[in-house]
Coordinates of C-alpha atoms and ligand atoms in Angstrom, one line a residue:
M1 CA 0.0 0.0 -0.2
R2 CA 1.4 3.4 -1.5
M3 CA 0.1 6.7 0.8
V4 CA -0.3 9.3 -1.3
F5 CA -2.3 12.2 -0.3
R6 CA -4.9 14.6 -2.4
W7 CA -3.0 18.0 -2.5
F8 CA -5.3 20.5 -4.8
G9 CA -2.3 23.1 -5.8
E10 CA -0.2 26.0 -3.8
G11 CA -3.3 28.7 -3.9
N12 CA -6.1 26.4 -3.9
D13 CA -5.4 24.8 -0.9
Q14 CA -5.4 25.6 2.6
V15 CA -3.1 22.1 3.4
A16 CA 1.1 22.8 2.6
L17 CA 3.4 20.5 1.4
W18 CA 5.5 20.4 4.1
Q19 CA 2.6 20.2 6.6
I20 CA 1.5 16.9 4.6
K21 CA 5.3 16.0 4.7
Q22 CA 5.0 15.2 8.6
I23 CA 2.1 12.6 7.8
P24 CA 4.2 9.8 8.5
G25 CA 4.6 7.9 5.7
V26 CA 3.2 9.8 2.3
E27 CA 4.8 9.1 -0.2
G28 CA 2.9 11.7 -3.5
I29 CA 0.6 14.0 -4.0
V30 CA -2.7 12.8 -5.6
W31 CA -2.8 16.9 -8.2
A32 CA -4.7 17.7 -11.1
L33 CA -4.9 20.9 -13.1
H34 CA -7.9 22.3 -11.8
D35 CA -8.0 25.6 -13.7
V36 CA -7.8 23.7 -17.0
P37 CA -11.9 22.9 -18.3
A38 CA -12.7 19.4 -18.9
G39 CA -11.5 19.1 -22.8
E40 CA -9.1 20.8 -23.3
E41 CA -5.7 19.5 -23.5
W42 CA -3.0 20.0 -19.2
P43 CA -0.4 22.1 -20.8
M44 CA 3.0 21.2 -20.5
D45 CA 4.6 23.7 -19.3
K46 CA 2.1 23.9 -15.9
I47 CA 2.3 19.6 -15.7
E48 CA 5.8 20.2 -14.9
A49 CA 5.6 23.8 -12.8
V50 CA 3.0 20.5 -9.9
K51 CA 5.7 18.4 -10.7
R52 CA 8.6 20.7 -10.0
Q53 CA 6.6 22.0 -6.6
A54 CA 6.1 18.6 -5.4
E55 CA 9.5 17.5 -6.0
A56 CA 10.8 20.3 -3.7
H57 CA 9.1 18.1 -1.4
G58 CA 10.4 14.6 -2.1
F59 CA 7.5 13.8 -3.5
H60 CA 5.8 12.0 -6.6
I61 CA 3.1 12.7 -9.1
D62 CA 2.1 8.8 -9.6
V63 CA -1.0 9.5 -9.1
V64 CA -3.5 12.4 -11.0
E65 CA -7.4 12.9 -9.8
S66 CA -8.7 14.0 -12.0
V67 CA -8.6 14.4 -16.0
N68 CA -11.9 15.4 -15.9
V69 CA -14.0 14.2 -18.9
H70 CA -16.5 17.0 -21.5
E71 CA -20.0 16.1 -21.3
D72 CA -20.1 15.7 -24.9
I73 CA -18.5 12.3 -24.3
K74 CA -20.7 10.8 -21.7
L75 CA -23.2 12.7 -24.3
G76 CA -21.6 10.3 -27.4
R77 CA -22.0 14.1 -29.7
P78 CA -20.6 13.7 -32.8
T79 CA -17.9 16.4 -31.5
R80 CA -16.9 13.9 -28.4
D81 CA -14.4 12.6 -31.3
R82 CA -11.7 15.8 -30.6
Y83 CA -12.0 15.7 -27.1
I84 CA -11.5 12.3 -26.7
E85 CA -8.1 13.8 -29.2
N86 CA -7.2 16.0 -26.3
Y87 CA -7.8 13.5 -24.0
K88 CA -5.3 11.7 -25.2
R89 CA -2.7 14.5 -25.8
T90 CA -2.8 15.1 -21.9
I91 CA -2.4 10.9 -21.3
E92 CA 0.3 11.2 -23.8
K93 CA 2.2 14.2 -21.6
L94 CA 1.7 12.6 -18.2
G95 CA 3.4 10.0 -19.3
Q96 CA 6.5 11.9 -20.5
V97 CA 5.8 13.2 -16.8
G98 CA 6.1 10.0 -15.0
V99 CA 2.5 9.6 -14.1
K100 CA 1.1 6.3 -13.2
V101 CA -2.1 6.2 -12.3
I102 CA -4.8 8.9 -14.3
C103 CA -8.5 8.7 -11.6
Y104 CA -11.6 9.8 -13.5
N105 CA -15.3 9.4 -13.4
F106 CA -18.3 9.2 -15.8
M107 CA -21.0 10.7 -13.4
P108 CA -23.0 13.3 -16.0
V109 CA -23.7 16.3 -15.3
F110 CA -22.4 16.3 -11.8
D111 CA -19.7 15.1 -9.5
W112 CA -20.4 14.1 -5.9
I113 CA -23.0 15.3 -4.5
R114 CA -24.2 16.5 -0.6
T115 CA -26.8 18.3 0.5
D116 CA -24.9 20.2 3.5
L117 CA -21.1 20.8 3.5
Y118 CA -20.8 21.2 7.6
R119 CA -23.3 18.5 9.4
E120 CA -22.2 19.4 13.2
L121 CA -22.0 15.9 13.7
E122 CA -21.7 15.0 18.1
D123 CA -18.6 15.5 19.2
G124 CA -18.7 19.5 17.6
S125 CA -16.8 18.5 14.0
T126 CA -18.3 18.8 11.3
A127 CA -18.6 17.0 7.5
L128 CA -20.4 16.7 4.5
F129 CA -23.9 14.8 5.2
Y130 CA -26.1 13.5 2.2
E131 CA -30.5 13.5 3.1
K132 CA -31.7 11.4 1.0
S133 CA -35.4 12.8 1.0
L134 CA -34.6 15.8 -0.1
L135 CA -33.0 14.7 -3.7
Q136 CA -35.5 11.8 -4.1
N137 CA -38.1 12.1 -7.0
I138 CA -36.6 15.5 -7.3
D139 CA -37.2 16.6 -11.5
P140 CA -34.8 19.0 -12.8
E141 CA -36.9 22.0 -12.9
V142 CA -37.3 21.3 -8.7
L143 CA -33.9 21.8 -8.8
V144 CA -33.5 24.6 -10.6
R145 CA -36.1 26.0 -8.6
T146 CA -34.2 25.0 -5.0
I147 CA -31.0 25.5 -6.1
A148 CA -32.5 29.6 -6.2
D149 CA -34.1 29.0 -3.2
N150 CA -32.2 26.3 0.1
P151 CA -28.5 28.1 0.7
K152 CA -27.2 25.4 2.2
F153 CA -27.6 23.7 -1.4
T154 CA -24.0 23.0 -3.4
I155 CA -23.4 21.4 -6.2
P156 CA -19.3 21.1 -6.1
G157 CA -18.0 23.1 -8.0
W158 CA -20.5 24.5 -9.6
E159 CA -20.6 28.3 -9.7
P160 CA -23.9 30.0 -9.6
E161 CA -23.3 30.8 -13.3
R162 CA -22.4 27.9 -14.6
L163 CA -25.8 26.6 -12.0
R164 CA -27.7 29.0 -15.2
T165 CA -26.3 26.0 -17.7
L166 CA -28.0 22.7 -16.0
S167 CA -30.9 23.7 -17.7
G168 CA -29.6 22.4 -21.5
L169 CA -27.9 19.6 -20.3
F170 CA -30.6 18.0 -18.4
E171 CA -32.4 18.3 -22.0
A172 CA -30.2 16.6 -23.9
Y173 CA -30.0 13.9 -21.1
R174 CA -33.0 13.5 -21.4
D175 CA -32.8 10.7 -23.9
V176 CA -29.5 9.0 -22.4
T177 CA -30.3 6.0 -20.9
E178 CA -28.3 2.9 -18.7
E179 CA -27.4 1.4 -21.6
R180 CA -27.1 4.6 -23.9
L181 CA -24.0 5.6 -21.0
W182 CA -22.4 2.5 -20.8
S183 CA -22.0 2.7 -24.5
N184 CA -20.2 5.7 -24.8
L185 CA -18.1 5.0 -21.5
Q186 CA -17.5 2.0 -24.2
Y187 CA -16.2 4.3 -27.4
F188 CA -14.3 6.0 -25.0
L189 CA -12.5 3.4 -23.1
E190 CA -11.3 2.1 -26.4
E191 CA -10.6 5.1 -27.6
I192 CA -7.9 5.4 -24.4
I193 CA -6.4 2.4 -23.1
P194 CA -4.6 2.1 -25.9
V195 CA -2.5 4.7 -25.5
A196 CA -2.5 4.8 -21.6
A197 CA -1.0 1.3 -21.8
R198 CA 2.0 2.4 -24.6
C199 CA 2.4 5.5 -21.7
G200 CA 2.1 2.7 -19.4
I201 CA -0.3 5.3 -17.4
R202 CA -3.6 2.8 -15.3
M203 CA -7.3 4.7 -16.0
A204 CA -9.1 3.9 -13.0
I205 CA -12.8 4.8 -12.9
H206 CA -13.9 6.7 -9.9
P207 CA -17.6 4.7 -8.6
D208 CA -20.8 7.4 -8.4
D209 CA -21.3 9.3 -4.8
P210 CA -23.2 8.1 -4.5
P211 CA -23.8 5.8 -6.0
W212 CA -27.5 5.9 -7.3
S213 CA -29.3 7.9 -10.0
V214 CA -29.6 12.0 -8.7
F215 CA -32.0 13.2 -10.6
G216 CA -32.9 11.5 -12.8
L217 CA -29.5 11.3 -15.2
P218 CA -28.2 7.7 -15.4
R219 CA -25.3 6.5 -12.7
I220 CA -23.5 3.5 -14.0
M221 CA -20.7 2.6 -11.4
T222 CA -22.3 1.9 -8.7
G223 CA -22.0 -1.4 -6.9
Q224 CA -20.7 -4.9 -7.6
D225 CA -21.4 -5.8 -10.8
N226 CA -21.5 -2.6 -13.0
I227 CA -17.7 -2.2 -11.8
R228 CA -17.0 -5.6 -13.7
R229 CA -18.9 -5.2 -16.2
L230 CA -16.7 -2.7 -16.9
L231 CA -13.7 -4.2 -16.3
R232 CA -14.4 -5.8 -19.6
L233 CA -15.2 -3.7 -21.6
V234 CA -12.2 -3.5 -22.5
D235 CA -10.6 -6.5 -20.8
H236 CA -6.9 -4.9 -19.8
P237 CA -4.8 -3.9 -16.6
S238 CA -4.2 0.2 -18.1
N239 CA -8.6 -0.1 -17.8
G240 CA -9.0 -0.7 -13.8
V241 CA -10.8 1.4 -10.5
T242 CA -10.7 3.5 -8.4
L243 CA -11.8 2.3 -5.3
C244 CA -13.7 4.5 -3.1
S245 CA -15.1 2.8 -0.6
G246 CA -16.8 6.6 0.9
S247 CA -18.7 6.6 -2.1
L248 CA -19.9 2.4 -2.3
G249 CA -20.3 2.4 1.6
A250 CA -23.4 5.1 1.2
N251 CA -24.9 2.0 -0.1
P252 CA -24.9 -0.6 2.5
A253 CA -25.3 -3.3 0.1
N254 CA -22.1 -3.2 -1.6
D255 CA -19.2 -5.6 0.0
I256 CA -16.4 -3.3 -0.5
P257 CA -13.9 -6.2 0.6
A258 CA -15.1 -9.0 -1.3
M259 CA -14.6 -5.7 -4.3
I260 CA -11.9 -6.4 -3.3
R261 CA -10.9 -9.9 -3.3
E262 CA -12.4 -10.3 -7.3
F263 CA -11.1 -7.4 -8.2
G264 CA -7.9 -7.4 -6.7
D265 CA -4.8 -5.8 -8.8
R266 CA -7.0 -4.0 -11.1
I267 CA -7.3 -1.8 -8.5
P268 CA -4.3 0.0 -9.0
F269 CA -5.7 3.7 -6.5
A270 CA -7.8 2.6 -3.4
H271 CA -10.2 5.6 -2.2
I272 CA -10.1 4.8 2.2
R273 CA -13.3 6.4 3.5
N274 CA -15.8 5.5 6.9
V275 CA -19.9 7.3 6.1
R276 CA -22.8 6.0 9.1
V277 CA -25.4 5.1 7.1
Y278 CA -29.2 5.8 8.8
E279 CA -32.0 4.3 8.2
N280 CA -33.3 6.1 6.0
G281 CA -30.5 6.7 3.6
D282 CA -29.0 10.1 4.8
F283 CA -25.0 8.9 5.2
I284 CA -22.7 11.5 6.8
E285 CA -19.5 11.6 6.3
T286 CA -17.9 10.3 9.5
S287 CA -14.0 8.9 11.2
H288 CA -12.1 7.0 9.9
R289 CA -12.5 4.8 13.3
G290 CA -15.0 1.6 11.5
A291 CA -16.6 2.1 15.5
D292 CA -17.9 5.5 14.1
G293 CA -19.3 4.4 11.1
T294 CA -21.3 1.8 8.9
V295 CA -18.3 1.3 7.1
D296 CA -15.7 -2.3 8.0
I297 CA -12.7 -0.2 7.9
V298 CA -10.6 -2.7 9.3
G299 CA -11.9 -4.9 6.5
I300 CA -10.8 -3.2 3.8
V301 CA -7.4 -3.1 4.4
E302 CA -7.5 -7.0 5.4
A303 CA -9.3 -7.5 2.3
Y304 CA -6.2 -5.1 1.3
H305 CA -2.7 -7.1 2.6
D306 CA -4.9 -10.2 1.3
I307 CA -4.2 -10.0 -2.1
G308 CA -0.7 -8.3 -1.3
F309 CA -1.9 -4.2 -2.7
T310 CA 0.8 -2.6 -3.5
G311 CA -1.1 -0.2 -5.7
Y312 CA -2.0 3.6 -4.4
A313 CA -4.2 4.9 -1.2
R314 CA -5.4 7.6 0.0
P315 CA -7.7 8.7 2.6
D316 CA -10.5 10.0 0.6
H317 CA -12.8 12.8 3.0
G318 CA -12.3 13.5 6.7
R319 CA -14.3 15.8 9.0
H320 CA -13.5 19.7 9.6
L321 CA -11.4 19.5 12.7
W322 CA -10.7 22.2 15.6
G323 CA -11.7 24.7 14.1
E324 CA -10.0 24.9 10.0
E325 CA -10.8 26.8 7.8
C326 CA -10.4 24.0 4.2
R327 CA -12.0 23.4 1.1
P328 CA -14.8 20.4 2.3
G329 CA -14.3 17.4 2.6
Y330 CA -10.3 18.4 2.2
G331 CA -8.9 19.0 6.0
L332 CA -5.3 18.2 7.6
Y333 CA -6.2 16.6 10.7
D334 CA -8.8 14.2 10.2
R335 CA -6.9 12.5 6.2
A336 CA -3.6 12.8 8.5
M337 CA -5.8 10.7 11.6
G338 CA -7.2 8.9 8.7
I339 CA -3.5 7.8 7.5
M340 CA -2.3 6.5 10.4
Y341 CA -5.2 4.1 11.6
L342 CA -5.2 3.1 8.1
W343 CA -1.0 2.7 8.9
G344 CA -1.8 1.4 11.8
A345 CA -4.3 -1.1 11.0
W346 CA -2.4 -2.6 7.6
D347 CA 1.0 -2.8 10.4
A348 CA -1.0 -4.8 12.5
I349 CA -2.2 -7.4 10.0
Q350 CA 1.4 -7.8 8.8
R351 CA 2.4 -8.4 12.5
T352 CA -0.3 -11.5 13.3
K353 CA 0.2 -12.8 9.1
K354 CA 3.8 -12.7 10.0
G355 CA 3.1 -14.4 13.3
R356 CA 0.7 -17.1 11.8
Ligands
CS2_401 C1 -13.6 12.7 -5.1 C2 -14.7 12.7 -5.8 O1 -12.6 13.3 -3.1 C3 -13.9 13.5 -3.7 O2 -13.5 14.6 -3.8 O3 -14.3 11.6 -4.9 O4 -15.5 14.3 -6.7 C4 -14.0 12.0 -7.3 O5 -12.4 12.7 -7.3 C5 -13.6 12.5 -8.2 O6 -15.4 11.7 -8.7 C6 -12.8 11.1 -10.0 O7 -12.7 11.5 -10.8
MN402 MN1 -13.1 9.2 -3.7

C-alpha cells in the first residue's frame, strides 16, 4: 500500500506541502490542473510546475485525480472525437512526466453531491452530509428552483453562472439511458486505453457518489456488478477502478472487501473513508475509525493486505476539525488521523499474519 494525499495546488489548497510531509508514510501527492476546463489538453509547462513543487518536498506525482471527461463524450455527441483527442494528448504528456495512474469519473453533469457541507456531528466537528429525501424524486425543474431557494444546497464545482447552464444539460441527457451511457463509456475506453497502455498509465474510474441515480440522470458505476462489467469492456490492466469505499459505502449493500478480493490488481488506486448510513438512507462522513460509521475499514485494509496490494491509497475525505478552514472534506487533521488509522490496521495485520 503506497500512501498518497490529495493536494489541490499552490494557492488552491489551504493545506501546504510541508504539512503533508509531516504525515507518516505519505510518499506522493494526488494532483490535477484544476483550472484547465474539461475537454482541453493540459499544458506541459503547468504539469512541470506541479512536478517541481512536489519534488521539492520529496513527493512523487504518480497519481492524477482527475482528468475530467467532457460532457460531450458522456453524451456521445459527434464533437466527442475532438475532446477524446485532447484527452489522449493529455495522457501522453502525463506519461512523459512519469504519471502512473489517472483517476476519472463518468458521472453525467455532477460529480459528488451532498446536501450540507458542514453538518455538525455529536463531537462538534462538521462533515459532508447527504439527506436523501431532499433529493429523492426531484425533477430537473424543481432542482433549478431548489438551488435558487436553498442557500445550503451546494453542487461542488458549480458556480452560480454555471448552475444556469444546467437546464440545457438536463435536456440533452433526456435520451441517454443507462445503456447509452455504457456504450458511450465503451467508445471512450476503446479509444484511450491503448494510448494509456502505451504510456505505462493505468486509468482508474471513480465510482459514482452517491452510488445511485440523482435527478433522473443515469449513473452506472455504483456497485460490484457494474464494476465487473466496466473491467470487461476493455479487458486490459490499464482499464481499472479507483475503489472508493466512501462512495460505494453509502449503499450498505455494497460489500467492499468482496470487491477488493474480486477485482484485485485491477485496482491501481484505493480511496479509503468511512461513512455512517442512517436507516432512512441519509449518510454523513465520519472519522476513519470503524466504530464511528457503517463501513468496515479494518475489513477493507485486511482485504487489501490479503491480496498483496501494492497500489496507491489515500484517505478520501475527512471531517473539519479544530476550527480549521478548508475545502469541504479536505481538511488536514482528519485525513492525517485517517492515515494513521490505516497504517495502524495495516501494520497490525502484517504482524499477526507473519506470526501465524
Ligand atoms: C471525490 C470525487 O473525493 C472527492 O472529492 O471522491 O470528486 C473524485 O475526485 C472524482 O469523482 C474523481 O473523478
Ligand atoms: Mn473517492
